[in-house]
């Protein structure tokens, strides 16, 4: 156990590598004929990426920076959660949603409640902008899982393809990606920048919460087409832009001292994550136009591109940025750096292809012939980049209280 604890960061990065290999197999199936179930591997890819990579990395980082002690209780919850993730890795490619994969997923949900309770207990009474964002992120984590508990009965009564079942999945994804993930990342960033609570922060926080709640009207409108949902989504987009304005004001006056301490690649990685976040808001803002909102759901490439922009461009880039801050050994840093360049190259290339193909939804004659080949080839850059970062994290000793940046 001491050996495993020493190399703790390697666990979620290993999960990410498995998720990336599943994604590579999916894109391989679009180019070559393989004897695998595409739907099963889609479930495996998404579950392991969201739960095995992002959740597990946030688990480590939030305990590390906000508690400073990865005690036995956190360790037990962490390793039982990893057992649940391994269950998903083994079961989803073979059976999709069935007994073993459902048990593994349910175990993960229950364990996430234990994690939330432990973290809230350890941070009780602590006040700052970062702690406020942390508590919000944990609320969205727990709220998002409510739809998963309802999914089973809905599927039994109405079917897996019914509107309520599909909307329950959208509820989970929306409040995981835009709620739990983004609020947790902002909590870490505000912690690094030592941003105090203030009226400006409160405005940013509440408008960001409002935008999260109101923009859920867009996926509702995909299944229940009423003008009121388009109006609510429009209000959510407006709140998001206002939150961005206040967030920029906060960061503008606090980031320089922290940013100045970073090496060149760390700066680029943080800027890349920030630009991806701005593009995310920009693309989401287009949904206020009814014709575009109507076609977004039917445009498969645009939907995949948006999810990957969130998962890779914003979340994964920022998580690698934070992990990179803790690497001291020059050889380890070199492996991580080469891996980062490969990873970012894969993100940019695949996102450009998906974005262009998404635009070609309106102009089919301009579509790239055999574009899945390009996606497949550049997906190797993602896998190689993650593999090199896995090698780096294996060499990275875990510390409860990292020396840099200062907690």
Coordinates of C-alpha atoms in Angstrom, one line a residue:
X1 CA 0.0 0.0 0.0
X2 CA 2.9 2.4 0.7
X3 CA 4.3 1.8 -2.8
X4 CA 0.9 2.5 -4.3
X5 CA 0.4 5.6 -2.2
X6 CA 3.8 6.9 -3.2
X7 CA 2.8 6.8 -6.9
X8 CA -0.8 7.9 -6.4
X9 CA -1.0 10.2 -9.4
X10 CA -0.2 7.2 -11.7
X11 CA -3.6 5.7 -10.9
X12 CA -5.9 8.2 -12.6
X13 CA -3.4 8.7 -15.5
X14 CA -3.4 5.0 -16.0
X15 CA -7.2 5.1 -16.2
X16 CA -7.0 8.0 -18.7
X17 CA -4.6 5.9 -20.9
X18 CA -7.2 3.0 -20.8
X19 CA -10.0 5.5 -21.7
X20 CA -7.8 6.9 -24.6
X21 CA -7.1 3.4 -25.9
X22 CA -10.9 2.7 -25.9
X23 CA -11.4 6.0 -27.8
X24 CA -8.7 5.0 -30.3
X25 CA -10.5 1.6 -30.8
X26 CA -13.7 3.5 -31.5
X27 CA -12.1 5.6 -34.1
X28 CA -10.3 2.5 -35.5
X29 CA -13.8 0.9 -35.9
X30 CA -14.8 3.8 -38.1
X31 CA -11.9 3.0 -40.5
X32 CA -11.5 -0.7 -40.3
X33 CA -13.8 -3.6 -39.5
X34 CA -13.2 -4.9 -36.0
X35 CA -15.2 -7.6 -34.1
X36 CA -16.2 -5.3 -31.3
X37 CA -19.4 -3.8 -30.1
X38 CA -19.1 0.0 -30.8
X39 CA -21.8 0.9 -28.3
X40 CA -20.2 -1.1 -25.5
X41 CA -16.8 0.6 -26.1
X42 CA -18.5 4.0 -26.2
X43 CA -19.9 3.4 -22.7
X44 CA -16.5 2.1 -21.5
X45 CA -14.6 5.1 -23.0
X46 CA -17.0 7.7 -21.5
X47 CA -17.3 6.1 -18.0
X48 CA -13.5 5.6 -17.6
X49 CA -12.6 9.0 -18.8
X50 CA -15.1 10.8 -16.6
X51 CA -15.0 8.7 -13.5
X52 CA -11.6 7.0 -13.7
X53 CA -9.5 10.0 -14.9
X54 CA -11.2 13.3 -14.0
X55 CA -13.0 12.3 -10.8
X56 CA -10.0 10.3 -9.4
X57 CA -7.5 13.2 -10.2
X58 CA -9.8 15.8 -8.6
X59 CA -10.1 13.4 -5.6
X60 CA -6.3 13.5 -5.1
X61 CA -5.9 17.3 -5.8
X62 CA -8.8 18.5 -3.7
X63 CA -7.6 16.5 -0.7
X64 CA -4.0 17.5 -1.3
X65 CA -4.6 21.2 -1.5
X66 CA -7.7 21.8 0.7
X67 CA -7.0 19.2 3.4
X68 CA -3.3 18.5 3.3
X69 CA -3.6 15.0 4.7
X70 CA -4.4 11.9 2.6
X71 CA -5.4 10.0 5.7
X72 CA -6.7 6.3 6.0
X73 CA -10.3 7.2 5.4
X74 CA -9.5 9.0 2.1
X75 CA -7.2 6.2 1.1
X76 CA -10.0 3.6 1.7
X77 CA -12.5 5.5 -0.3
X78 CA -10.0 6.2 -3.1
X79 CA -8.9 2.5 -3.5
X80 CA -12.5 1.2 -3.3
X81 CA -13.4 3.7 -6.0
X82 CA -10.5 2.5 -8.2
X83 CA -11.9 -1.1 -7.8
X84 CA -15.2 0.2 -9.1
X85 CA -13.4 1.9 -12.0
X86 CA -11.6 -1.4 -12.8
X87 CA -14.9 -3.1 -12.7
X88 CA -16.1 -0.7 -15.4
X89 CA -13.0 -1.2 -17.5
X90 CA -13.6 -5.0 -17.5
X91 CA -17.3 -5.1 -17.8
X92 CA -18.5 -2.3 -20.2
X93 CA -16.5 -3.5 -23.3
X94 CA -17.9 -7.0 -22.8
X95 CA -21.5 -6.4 -21.8
X96 CA -22.4 -2.7 -21.9
X97 CA -25.0 -1.8 -19.4
X98 CA -25.6 -5.1 -17.5
X99 CA -25.3 -6.5 -14.0
X100 CA -21.6 -6.1 -13.3
X101 CA -21.2 -2.7 -14.9
X102 CA -24.3 -1.4 -13.1
X103 CA -23.0 -2.7 -9.8
X104 CA -19.6 -1.0 -10.4
X105 CA -21.2 2.3 -11.4
X106 CA -23.5 2.2 -8.4
X107 CA -20.6 1.5 -6.1
X108 CA -18.8 4.6 -7.5
X109 CA -21.9 6.7 -6.8
X110 CA -22.1 5.6 -3.2
X111 CA -18.4 6.1 -2.7
X112 CA -18.6 9.6 -4.1
X113 CA -21.0 10.5 -1.3
X114 CA -18.5 9.2 1.3
X115 CA -15.8 11.3 -0.4
X116 CA -18.0 14.4 -0.3
X117 CA -18.9 13.9 3.4
X118 CA -15.2 13.4 4.3
X119 CA -14.1 16.5 2.4
X120 CA -16.8 18.7 3.8
X121 CA -16.0 17.5 7.3
X122 CA -12.3 18.3 6.9
X123 CA -12.9 21.7 5.4
X124 CA -15.7 22.8 7.8
X125 CA -15.5 26.4 8.8
X126 CA -12.7 27.3 6.4
X127 CA -13.6 30.4 4.4
X128 CA -12.2 31.8 1.1
X129 CA -13.3 32.1 -2.5
X130 CA -11.7 28.8 -3.2
X131 CA -13.6 27.0 -0.4
X132 CA -16.9 28.4 -1.6
X133 CA -16.2 27.1 -5.1
X134 CA -15.2 23.7 -3.6
X135 CA -18.5 23.3 -1.7
X136 CA -20.4 24.3 -4.8
X137 CA -18.5 21.7 -6.8
X138 CA -19.3 18.9 -4.3
X139 CA -23.0 19.9 -4.4
X140 CA -23.1 19.5 -8.2
X141 CA -21.3 16.2 -7.9
X142 CA -24.0 14.8 -5.6
X143 CA -26.9 16.5 -7.5
X144 CA -25.7 15.0 -10.9
X145 CA -26.0 11.4 -9.6
X146 CA -29.7 11.8 -8.7
X147 CA -30.6 11.2 -12.3
X148 CA -28.6 8.0 -12.4
X149 CA -30.6 6.5 -9.6
X150 CA -33.8 7.3 -11.5
X151 CA -32.4 5.9 -14.8
X152 CA -33.0 2.2 -14.0
X153 CA -36.8 2.6 -13.2
X154 CA -37.2 4.9 -16.2
X155 CA -35.5 2.4 -18.6
X156 CA -37.6 -0.5 -17.2
X157 CA -40.9 1.4 -17.6
X158 CA -40.3 3.6 -20.7
X159 CA -37.2 2.1 -22.4
X160 CA -33.6 3.1 -22.8
X161 CA -34.4 5.3 -25.9
X162 CA -37.2 7.2 -24.2
X163 CA -37.0 10.9 -23.8
X164 CA -37.0 10.8 -20.0
X165 CA -34.1 8.3 -20.0
X166 CA -32.1 10.3 -22.5
X167 CA -32.8 13.5 -20.5
X168 CA -31.6 11.8 -17.3
X169 CA -28.3 11.1 -19.0
X170 CA -28.0 14.7 -20.1
X171 CA -28.7 15.8 -16.6
X172 CA -25.8 13.8 -15.3
X173 CA -23.4 15.0 -18.0
X174 CA -24.4 18.6 -17.7
X175 CA -24.0 18.9 -13.9
X176 CA -20.8 16.7 -14.0
X177 CA -19.0 18.5 -16.8
X178 CA -20.3 22.1 -16.3
X179 CA -20.9 21.8 -12.6
X180 CA -18.7 19.4 -10.6
X181 CA -15.7 19.6 -12.9
X182 CA -15.6 23.3 -13.7
X183 CA -16.3 24.5 -10.2
X184 CA -13.6 22.1 -8.8
X185 CA -11.1 23.4 -11.3
X186 CA -11.9 27.0 -10.5
X187 CA -11.6 26.1 -6.8
X188 CA -8.0 24.9 -7.4
X189 CA -7.2 28.0 -9.5
X190 CA -8.6 30.4 -7.0
X191 CA -6.7 28.6 -4.2
X192 CA -3.4 28.9 -6.1
X193 CA -4.1 32.6 -6.6
X194 CA -5.1 33.1 -3.0
X195 CA -8.2 35.0 -4.0
X196 CA -10.2 36.3 -1.0
X197 CA -14.0 36.4 -0.7
X198 CA -15.4 39.7 -2.0
X199 CA -18.5 41.3 -3.5
X200 CA -17.0 40.8 -7.0
X201 CA -16.4 37.1 -6.3
X202 CA -19.9 36.6 -4.9
X203 CA -21.3 38.1 -8.1
X204 CA -19.1 35.9 -10.2
X205 CA -20.1 32.8 -8.1
X206 CA -23.8 33.4 -8.2
X207 CA -24.0 34.3 -11.9
X208 CA -21.9 31.2 -12.7
X209 CA -24.3 29.1 -10.6
X210 CA -27.3 30.7 -12.4
X211 CA -25.7 30.0 -15.8
X212 CA -25.2 26.3 -14.9
X213 CA -28.9 25.9 -13.9
X214 CA -30.5 27.9 -16.7
X215 CA -28.4 26.4 -19.6
X216 CA -29.7 23.0 -18.7
X217 CA -32.8 24.2 -20.6
X218 CA -31.0 23.6 -23.9
X219 CA -30.9 19.8 -23.5
X220 CA -34.4 19.9 -22.2
X221 CA -35.4 21.7 -25.4
X222 CA -33.8 18.9 -27.5
X223 CA -36.5 16.5 -26.3
X224 CA -39.3 18.9 -25.5
X225 CA -39.4 21.7 -28.0
X226 CA -41.0 24.7 -26.3
X227 CA -40.1 28.4 -26.7
X228 CA -39.8 28.8 -22.9
X229 CA -36.8 26.5 -22.7
X230 CA -35.0 28.5 -25.4
X231 CA -35.7 31.7 -23.5
X232 CA -34.4 30.2 -20.2
X233 CA -31.2 29.0 -22.0
X234 CA -30.7 32.5 -23.4
X235 CA -30.9 33.9 -19.8
X236 CA -28.3 31.2 -18.8
X237 CA -26.0 32.3 -21.6
X238 CA -26.3 35.9 -20.5
X239 CA -25.5 34.9 -16.9
X240 CA -22.5 33.0 -18.2
X241 CA -21.1 36.0 -20.0
X242 CA -21.6 38.2 -16.9
X243 CA -19.8 35.6 -14.8
X244 CA -17.0 35.6 -17.4
X245 CA -16.7 39.4 -17.0
X246 CA -16.5 39.3 -13.2
X247 CA -14.1 36.3 -13.4
X248 CA -11.8 38.2 -15.7
X249 CA -11.8 41.2 -13.3
X250 CA -10.9 38.9 -10.4
X251 CA -8.1 37.1 -12.2
X252 CA -6.7 40.2 -13.8
X253 CA -5.8 41.6 -10.4
X254 CA -4.5 38.4 -8.9
X255 CA -2.8 36.2 -11.4
X256 CA 0.5 38.0 -12.2
X257 CA 2.6 36.8 -9.2
X258 CA 1.5 33.2 -9.6
X259 CA 1.8 33.2 -13.4
X260 CA 5.3 34.7 -13.2
X261 CA 6.6 31.7 -11.2
X262 CA 5.6 29.2 -13.9
X263 CA 7.9 27.7 -16.5
X264 CA 7.2 28.4 -20.2
X265 CA 5.3 25.2 -20.9
X266 CA 3.2 25.4 -17.7
X267 CA 2.2 28.9 -18.8
X268 CA 1.2 27.7 -22.3
X269 CA -0.8 24.8 -20.8
X270 CA -2.7 27.1 -18.5
X271 CA -3.4 29.6 -21.4
X272 CA -4.5 26.7 -23.6
X273 CA -7.0 25.5 -20.9
X274 CA -8.2 29.2 -20.5
X275 CA -8.7 29.6 -24.3
X276 CA -10.5 26.3 -24.5
X277 CA -12.9 27.6 -21.7
X278 CA -13.5 30.8 -23.7
X279 CA -14.2 28.8 -26.9
X280 CA -16.6 26.6 -24.9
X281 CA -18.6 29.7 -23.8
X282 CA -18.5 31.1 -27.3
X283 CA -19.8 27.9 -28.9
X284 CA -22.4 27.6 -26.2
X285 CA -23.5 31.2 -26.9
X286 CA -24.5 30.2 -30.4
X287 CA -27.3 28.1 -29.0
X288 CA -29.4 31.2 -28.4
X289 CA -30.2 31.2 -32.1
X290 CA -33.2 28.8 -32.5
X291 CA -32.1 27.3 -35.9
X292 CA -28.6 26.5 -34.6
X293 CA -29.9 25.2 -31.3
X294 CA -32.3 22.9 -33.2
X295 CA -29.5 21.4 -35.3
X296 CA -26.9 21.0 -32.6
X297 CA -28.4 17.8 -31.3
X298 CA -28.6 16.3 -34.7
X299 CA -25.0 17.3 -35.5
X300 CA -23.1 14.3 -34.1
X301 CA -19.6 15.7 -34.9
X302 CA -20.4 19.1 -33.2
X303 CA -21.7 17.3 -30.0
X304 CA -18.6 15.1 -29.8
X305 CA -16.3 18.1 -30.5
X306 CA -18.0 20.1 -27.7
X307 CA -17.7 17.3 -25.2
X308 CA -14.0 16.7 -26.1
X309 CA -13.3 20.4 -25.9
X310 CA -14.6 20.3 -22.3
X311 CA -12.9 17.0 -21.3
X312 CA -9.6 17.4 -23.1
X313 CA -9.1 21.1 -23.8
X314 CA -10.3 22.5 -20.5
X315 CA -10.4 19.8 -17.8
X316 CA -7.6 17.4 -18.8
X317 CA -5.2 20.3 -19.8
X318 CA -5.7 22.0 -16.5
X319 CA -5.3 18.7 -14.5
X320 CA -2.0 18.0 -16.3
X321 CA -1.0 21.6 -15.5
X322 CA -1.5 21.0 -11.8
X323 CA 0.2 17.6 -11.8
X324 CA 3.1 19.2 -13.7
X325 CA 3.5 21.8 -10.9
X326 CA 4.6 19.1 -8.6
X327 CA 7.4 17.6 -10.8
X328 CA 10.9 18.5 -9.6
X329 CA 13.1 15.8 -11.3
X330 CA 14.4 17.2 -14.7
X331 CA 14.2 13.8 -16.4
X332 CA 10.6 13.3 -15.2
X333 CA 9.8 16.8 -16.3
X334 CA 11.2 16.1 -19.8
X335 CA 9.0 13.1 -20.2
X336 CA 6.0 15.0 -19.1
X337 CA 6.8 18.0 -21.4
X338 CA 7.1 15.8 -24.5
X339 CA 3.9 14.1 -23.5
X340 CA 2.1 17.4 -23.1
X341 CA 3.1 18.6 -26.6
X342 CA 1.9 15.3 -28.1
X343 CA -1.3 15.5 -26.1
X344 CA -2.1 19.1 -27.1
X345 CA -1.3 18.4 -30.7
X346 CA -3.8 15.5 -30.7
X347 CA -6.4 17.8 -29.1
X348 CA -6.0 20.7 -31.5
X349 CA -5.9 18.4 -34.6
X350 CA -8.9 16.3 -33.7
X351 CA -10.9 19.3 -32.6
X352 CA -10.3 21.2 -35.8
X353 CA -11.4 18.2 -37.8
X354 CA -14.5 17.7 -35.7
X355 CA -15.3 21.5 -35.8
X356 CA -14.9 21.6 -39.6
X357 CA -17.0 18.5 -40.1
X358 CA -19.6 20.0 -37.8
X359 CA -19.8 23.1 -40.0
X360 CA -20.0 20.8 -43.1
X361 CA -23.3 19.6 -41.6
X362 CA -24.7 22.7 -43.4
X363 CA -22.5 22.4 -46.4
X364 CA -22.0 18.7 -47.2
X365 CA -20.2 19.3 -50.4
X366 CA -17.2 20.8 -48.4
X367 CA -16.9 17.7 -46.2
X368 CA -13.4 16.1 -45.9
X369 CA -13.3 12.8 -47.7
X370 CA -12.6 9.9 -45.3
X371 CA -12.2 12.3 -42.4
X372 CA -12.4 9.4 -39.8
X373 CA -8.8 8.5 -41.0
X374 CA -7.5 11.9 -39.9
X375 CA -9.2 11.5 -36.5
X376 CA -7.8 8.0 -36.2
X377 CA -4.2 9.1 -37.0
X378 CA -4.2 12.1 -34.7
X379 CA -5.7 10.0 -31.9
X380 CA -2.4 8.2 -31.6
X381 CA -0.9 11.6 -30.5
X382 CA -3.3 11.7 -27.6
X383 CA -2.5 8.1 -26.5
X384 CA 1.3 8.7 -26.8
X385 CA 1.0 11.9 -24.9
X386 CA -0.9 10.3 -22.0
X387 CA 1.5 7.3 -22.0
X388 CA 4.5 9.6 -21.6
X389 CA 2.7 11.5 -18.8
X390 CA 2.0 8.1 -17.1
X391 CA 5.7 7.3 -17.2
X392 CA 6.3 10.7 -15.6
X393 CA 3.7 10.3 -12.9
X394 CA 5.1 6.8 -12.0
X395 CA 8.3 8.7 -11.2
X396 CA 6.5 11.4 -9.3
X397 CA 6.3 10.8 -5.5
X398 CA 3.0 11.9 -4.0
X399 CA 3.1 14.4 -1.1
X400 CA 0.2 15.3 1.1
X401 CA 1.3 18.9 1.1
X402 CA 3.0 19.9 -2.2
X403 CA 5.8 22.4 -1.9
X404 CA 4.6 24.3 -5.0
X405 CA 2.4 26.1 -5.4
X406 CA 2.1 26.9 -1.8
X407 CA -1.2 25.6 -0.2

